[in-house]
Structures are given as structure tokens and as C-alpha cells.
Amino acid sequence: MIETTTEHTTIARRPHNAPPTRDTGPRVNDRVRAPEIRLIGSAGENHGVLSPAAALAMAEEEGLDLVEISPNANPPVCKIMDFGKFKYEQQKKESEARKKQKIIEVKEVKFRPNTDTHDYEVKMRNVTRFLDNGDKVKVTLRFRGREMAHQNLGRELLERVATDLEGLGKVEHMPKMEGRQMIMIVGPVKT
């Protein structure tokens, strides 16, 4: 913020590239614009349809705010409440909802066409662990040099992975070639 003084007045300027501040959220107190509103009291009682001025007077009498709860209703529904507390409760609910969301990651497990049995078992343990955690698994089979001539071996290996994972995960993208690697994506089975 740049403050410039001209004789006796102080003018605060907005930076040129900043968008004008828009007030999002419910309208409060004198910002309620409707000609008439349906009012709900602080204890939840219905006061019927009133003018916003009368409702605001009632809210100020109780030392609370007039908050527009449902602006799209006809007439709009307003409630007498403590707006600061209302905003705090809303933020708390949003943060709780954010905590409960599970972000699904795509984990990658790399195989080779000639992966040995013990290595295969270790990699499959990792795949099952990822699926149990609710993540998707990208099974990548990388071909080197002349192995490209034996793509059927790679397809058989990925089909074996798919059959071993039945019940734990389902194949979302069947094996397909991308350059020198064959890729299959497996997602967890919804419980």
C-alpha cells in the first residue's frame, strides 16, 4: 500500500494491477438488500416476513448481527446470530472436511520382462501395500535392446500381475505400449 498525502487528507491507493476486493460470503447487517426478508431469531424461532430495517433493529437490540442465510429463497431468509462465531464455525467445518479427504496418489512399480520370482514377489508385496492404502498403482514394464522383440513375454507378465491382484485391485487401463515400456494402471477395489 502506498500512502500519499495531499495537504490534510490521506489517500490509500490500491496497486494498479490488483483486482478490486470483492466481499464473498453471506450479506450481513445493512448489506442485506431485499425489500423484505423472512427472519429467524437467535433461538431459532420464526418471526415471519419483515423489512430488513426492522430485522436489523431487532438484531442490534440483542447485540447480534443480521446474516442472510439463504439469499436465493423468496423472500430471502435471514437469521439473527453472532457473525464472527458463524464464520469461525464455517472455517472449522471446512478444515475438518479437508482433513478427511484422501488424496489418491499414483505409485509406480517397475518390472522387467525377465523379473525373477523372488523379485516379482517383493514387487507384488509393494503393489498390494499401495492398493491397501487406497492409492493407484502404475505397473511399468521396461524393455531394453532386443527385448522389444519379445513384447508377448511382457504382456504375459502384466496379465499375471492382474490375475494375482484379483480381489485387491482392478485394472483401470489394460497393458499398452508407450515407447520402450508397457504400462498398466491398477486401482484399489472400492470397499
mmCIF file of N, CA and C in Angstrom, residues 82-128:
data_model
loop_
_atom_site.group_PDB
_atom_site.id
_atom_site.type_symbol
_atom_site.label_atom_id
_atom_site.label_comp_id
_atom_site.label_asym_id
_atom_site.label_seq_id
_atom_site.Cartn_x
_atom_site.Cartn_y
_atom_site.Cartn_z
ATOM 1 N N ASP A 82 -24.393 -14.305 15.929
ATOM 2 C CA ASP A 82 -23.076 -13.684 16.046
ATOM 3 C C ASP A 82 -22.293 -14.069 14.792
ATOM 4 N N PHE A 83 -22.048 -13.112 13.898
ATOM 5 C CA PHE A 83 -21.424 -13.406 12.604
ATOM 6 C C PHE A 83 -19.990 -13.910 12.754
ATOM 7 N N GLY A 84 -19.240 -13.367 13.689
ATOM 8 C CA GLY A 84 -17.861 -13.816 13.916
ATOM 9 C C GLY A 84 -17.816 -15.288 14.289
ATOM 10 N N LYS A 85 -18.724 -15.690 15.171
ATOM 11 C CA LYS A 85 -18.799 -17.083 15.608
ATOM 12 C C LYS A 85 -19.214 -17.974 14.434
ATOM 13 N N PHE A 86 -20.164 -17.479 13.621
ATOM 14 C CA PHE A 86 -20.659 -18.206 12.455
ATOM 15 C C PHE A 86 -19.515 -18.464 11.468
ATOM 16 N N LYS A 87 -18.696 -17.437 11.189
ATOM 17 C CA LYS A 87 -17.564 -17.585 10.268
ATOM 18 C C LYS A 87 -16.547 -18.576 10.820
ATOM 19 N N TYR A 88 -16.288 -18.496 12.128
ATOM 20 C CA TYR A 88 -15.339 -19.401 12.769
ATOM 21 C C TYR A 88 -15.808 -20.851 12.627
ATOM 22 N N GLU A 89 -17.108 -21.085 12.883
ATOM 23 C CA GLU A 89 -17.663 -22.443 12.773
ATOM 24 C C GLU A 89 -17.545 -22.960 11.341
ATOM 25 N N GLN A 90 -17.816 -22.087 10.356
ATOM 26 C CA GLN A 90 -17.718 -22.490 8.949
ATOM 27 C C GLN A 90 -16.288 -22.878 8.592
ATOM 28 N N GLN A 91 -15.319 -22.084 9.025
ATOM 29 C CA GLN A 91 -13.917 -22.389 8.737
ATOM 30 C C GLN A 91 -13.509 -23.707 9.381
ATOM 31 N N LYS A 92 -14.016 -23.945 10.588
ATOM 32 C CA LYS A 92 -13.711 -25.180 11.303
ATOM 33 C C LYS A 92 -14.254 -26.387 10.530
ATOM 34 N N LYS A 93 -15.503 -26.270 10.034
ATOM 35 C CA LYS A 93 -16.106 -27.359 9.254
ATOM 36 C C LYS A 93 -15.313 -27.623 7.981
ATOM 37 N N GLU A 94 -14.897 -26.552 7.291
ATOM 38 C CA GLU A 94 -14.136 -26.712 6.050
ATOM 39 C C GLU A 94 -12.800 -27.394 6.303
ATOM 40 N N SER A 95 -12.120 -27.013 7.388
ATOM 41 C CA SER A 95 -10.823 -27.628 7.676
ATOM 42 C C SER A 95 -10.996 -29.094 8.061
ATOM 43 N N GLU A 96 -12.078 -29.428 8.768
ATOM 44 C CA GLU A 96 -12.352 -30.831 9.110
ATOM 45 C C GLU A 96 -12.602 -31.637 7.844
ATOM 46 N N ALA A 97 -13.381 -31.059 6.918
ATOM 47 C CA ALA A 97 -13.674 -31.753 5.661
ATOM 48 C C ALA A 97 -12.390 -31.960 4.859
ATOM 49 N N ARG A 98 -11.492 -30.968 4.876
ATOM 50 C CA ARG A 98 -10.229 -31.078 4.157
ATOM 51 C C ARG A 98 -9.354 -32.177 4.758
ATOM 52 N N LYS A 99 -9.387 -32.308 6.093
ATOM 53 C CA LYS A 99 -8.579 -33.338 6.752
ATOM 54 C C LYS A 99 -9.053 -34.732 6.375
ATOM 55 N N LYS A 100 -10.380 -34.882 6.210
ATOM 56 C CA LYS A 100 -10.942 -36.204 5.940
ATOM 57 C C LYS A 100 -10.737 -36.648 4.499
ATOM 58 N N GLN A 101 -10.432 -35.698 3.592
ATOM 59 C CA GLN A 101 -10.244 -36.062 2.197
ATOM 60 C C GLN A 101 -8.962 -36.860 2.032
ATOM 61 N N LYS A 102 -9.042 -37.942 1.265
ATOM 62 C CA LYS A 102 -7.861 -38.755 0.969
ATOM 63 C C LYS A 102 -7.388 -38.396 -0.423
ATOM 64 N N ILE A 103 -6.144 -37.981 -0.524
ATOM 65 C CA ILE A 103 -5.574 -37.662 -1.826
ATOM 66 C C ILE A 103 -5.028 -38.952 -2.413
ATOM 67 N N ILE A 104 -5.590 -39.359 -3.553
ATOM 68 C CA ILE A 104 -5.160 -40.602 -4.190
ATOM 69 C C ILE A 104 -3.904 -40.317 -5.000
ATOM 70 N N GLU A 105 -2.858 -41.042 -4.672
ATOM 71 C CA GLU A 105 -1.605 -40.894 -5.400
ATOM 72 C C GLU A 105 -1.456 -42.052 -6.366
ATOM 73 N N VAL A 106 -0.675 -41.844 -7.408
ATOM 74 C CA VAL A 106 -0.357 -42.926 -8.332
ATOM 75 C C VAL A 106 1.078 -43.348 -8.039
ATOM 76 N N LYS A 107 1.217 -44.555 -7.493
ATOM 77 C CA LYS A 107 2.541 -45.097 -7.184
ATOM 78 C C LYS A 107 3.001 -45.919 -8.392
ATOM 79 N N GLU A 108 4.297 -45.995 -8.582
ATOM 80 C CA GLU A 108 4.812 -46.744 -9.730
ATOM 81 C C GLU A 108 5.693 -47.889 -9.260
ATOM 82 N N VAL A 109 5.464 -49.068 -9.850
ATOM 83 C CA VAL A 109 6.305 -50.232 -9.584
ATOM 84 C C VAL A 109 6.838 -50.695 -10.934
ATOM 85 N N LYS A 110 8.172 -50.816 -11.033
ATOM 86 C CA LYS A 110 8.801 -51.147 -12.315
ATOM 87 C C LYS A 110 9.199 -52.618 -12.358
ATOM 88 N N PHE A 111 8.853 -53.248 -13.456
ATOM 89 C CA PHE A 111 9.230 -54.637 -13.712
ATOM 90 C C PHE A 111 10.116 -54.677 -14.950
ATOM 91 N N ARG A 112 10.773 -55.836 -15.159
ATOM 92 C CA ARG A 112 11.495 -56.119 -16.399
ATOM 93 C C ARG A 112 10.896 -57.404 -16.955
ATOM 94 N N PRO A 113 11.021 -57.655 -18.258
ATOM 95 C CA PRO A 113 10.416 -58.872 -18.821
ATOM 96 C C PRO A 113 10.951 -60.151 -18.179
ATOM 97 N N ASN A 114 12.211 -60.129 -17.719
ATOM 98 C CA ASN A 114 12.793 -61.332 -17.112
ATOM 99 C C ASN A 114 12.933 -61.185 -15.599
ATOM 100 N N THR A 115 11.949 -60.540 -14.943
ATOM 101 C CA THR A 115 11.998 -60.370 -13.486
ATOM 102 C C THR A 115 11.941 -61.746 -12.826
ATOM 103 N N ASP A 116 12.846 -62.000 -11.890
ATOM 104 C CA ASP A 116 12.946 -63.290 -11.205
ATOM 105 C C ASP A 116 11.786 -63.467 -10.220
ATOM 106 N N THR A 117 11.535 -64.694 -9.775
ATOM 107 C CA THR A 117 10.370 -64.975 -8.924
ATOM 108 C C THR A 117 10.434 -64.232 -7.596
ATOM 109 N N HIS A 118 11.590 -64.201 -6.938
ATOM 110 C CA HIS A 118 11.682 -63.515 -5.644
ATOM 111 C C HIS A 118 11.465 -62.012 -5.821
ATOM 112 N N ASP A 119 12.093 -61.434 -6.849
ATOM 113 C CA ASP A 119 11.895 -60.006 -7.129
ATOM 114 C C ASP A 119 10.424 -59.724 -7.424
ATOM 115 N N TYR A 120 9.808 -60.631 -8.168
ATOM 116 C CA TYR A 120 8.391 -60.478 -8.505
ATOM 117 C C TYR A 120 7.550 -60.438 -7.223
ATOM 118 N N GLU A 121 7.836 -61.345 -6.277
ATOM 119 C CA GLU A 121 7.069 -61.393 -5.024
ATOM 120 C C GLU A 121 7.253 -60.113 -4.212
ATOM 121 N N VAL A 122 8.482 -59.594 -4.148
ATOM 122 C CA VAL A 122 8.755 -58.359 -3.403
ATOM 123 C C VAL A 122 7.993 -57.196 -4.026
ATOM 124 N N LYS A 123 8.046 -57.098 -5.350
ATOM 125 C CA LYS A 123 7.348 -56.010 -6.042
ATOM 126 C C LYS A 123 5.835 -56.142 -5.862
ATOM 127 N N MET A 124 5.335 -57.366 -5.871
ATOM 128 C CA MET A 124 3.890 -57.573 -5.689
ATOM 129 C C MET A 124 3.460 -57.207 -4.270
ATOM 130 N N ARG A 125 4.333 -57.448 -3.277
ATOM 131 C CA ARG A 125 4.024 -57.016 -1.904
ATOM 132 C C ARG A 125 3.859 -55.501 -1.856
ATOM 133 N N ASN A 126 4.753 -54.786 -2.565
ATOM 134 C CA ASN A 126 4.643 -53.325 -2.621
ATOM 135 C C ASN A 126 3.344 -52.893 -3.298
ATOM 136 N N VAL A 127 2.999 -53.554 -4.397
ATOM 137 C CA VAL A 127 1.763 -53.216 -5.117
ATOM 138 C C VAL A 127 0.560 -53.409 -4.202
ATOM 139 N N THR A 128 0.497 -54.541 -3.484
ATOM 140 C CA THR A 128 -0.652 -54.792 -2.599
ATOM 141 C C THR A 128 -0.687 -53.785 -1.454
#
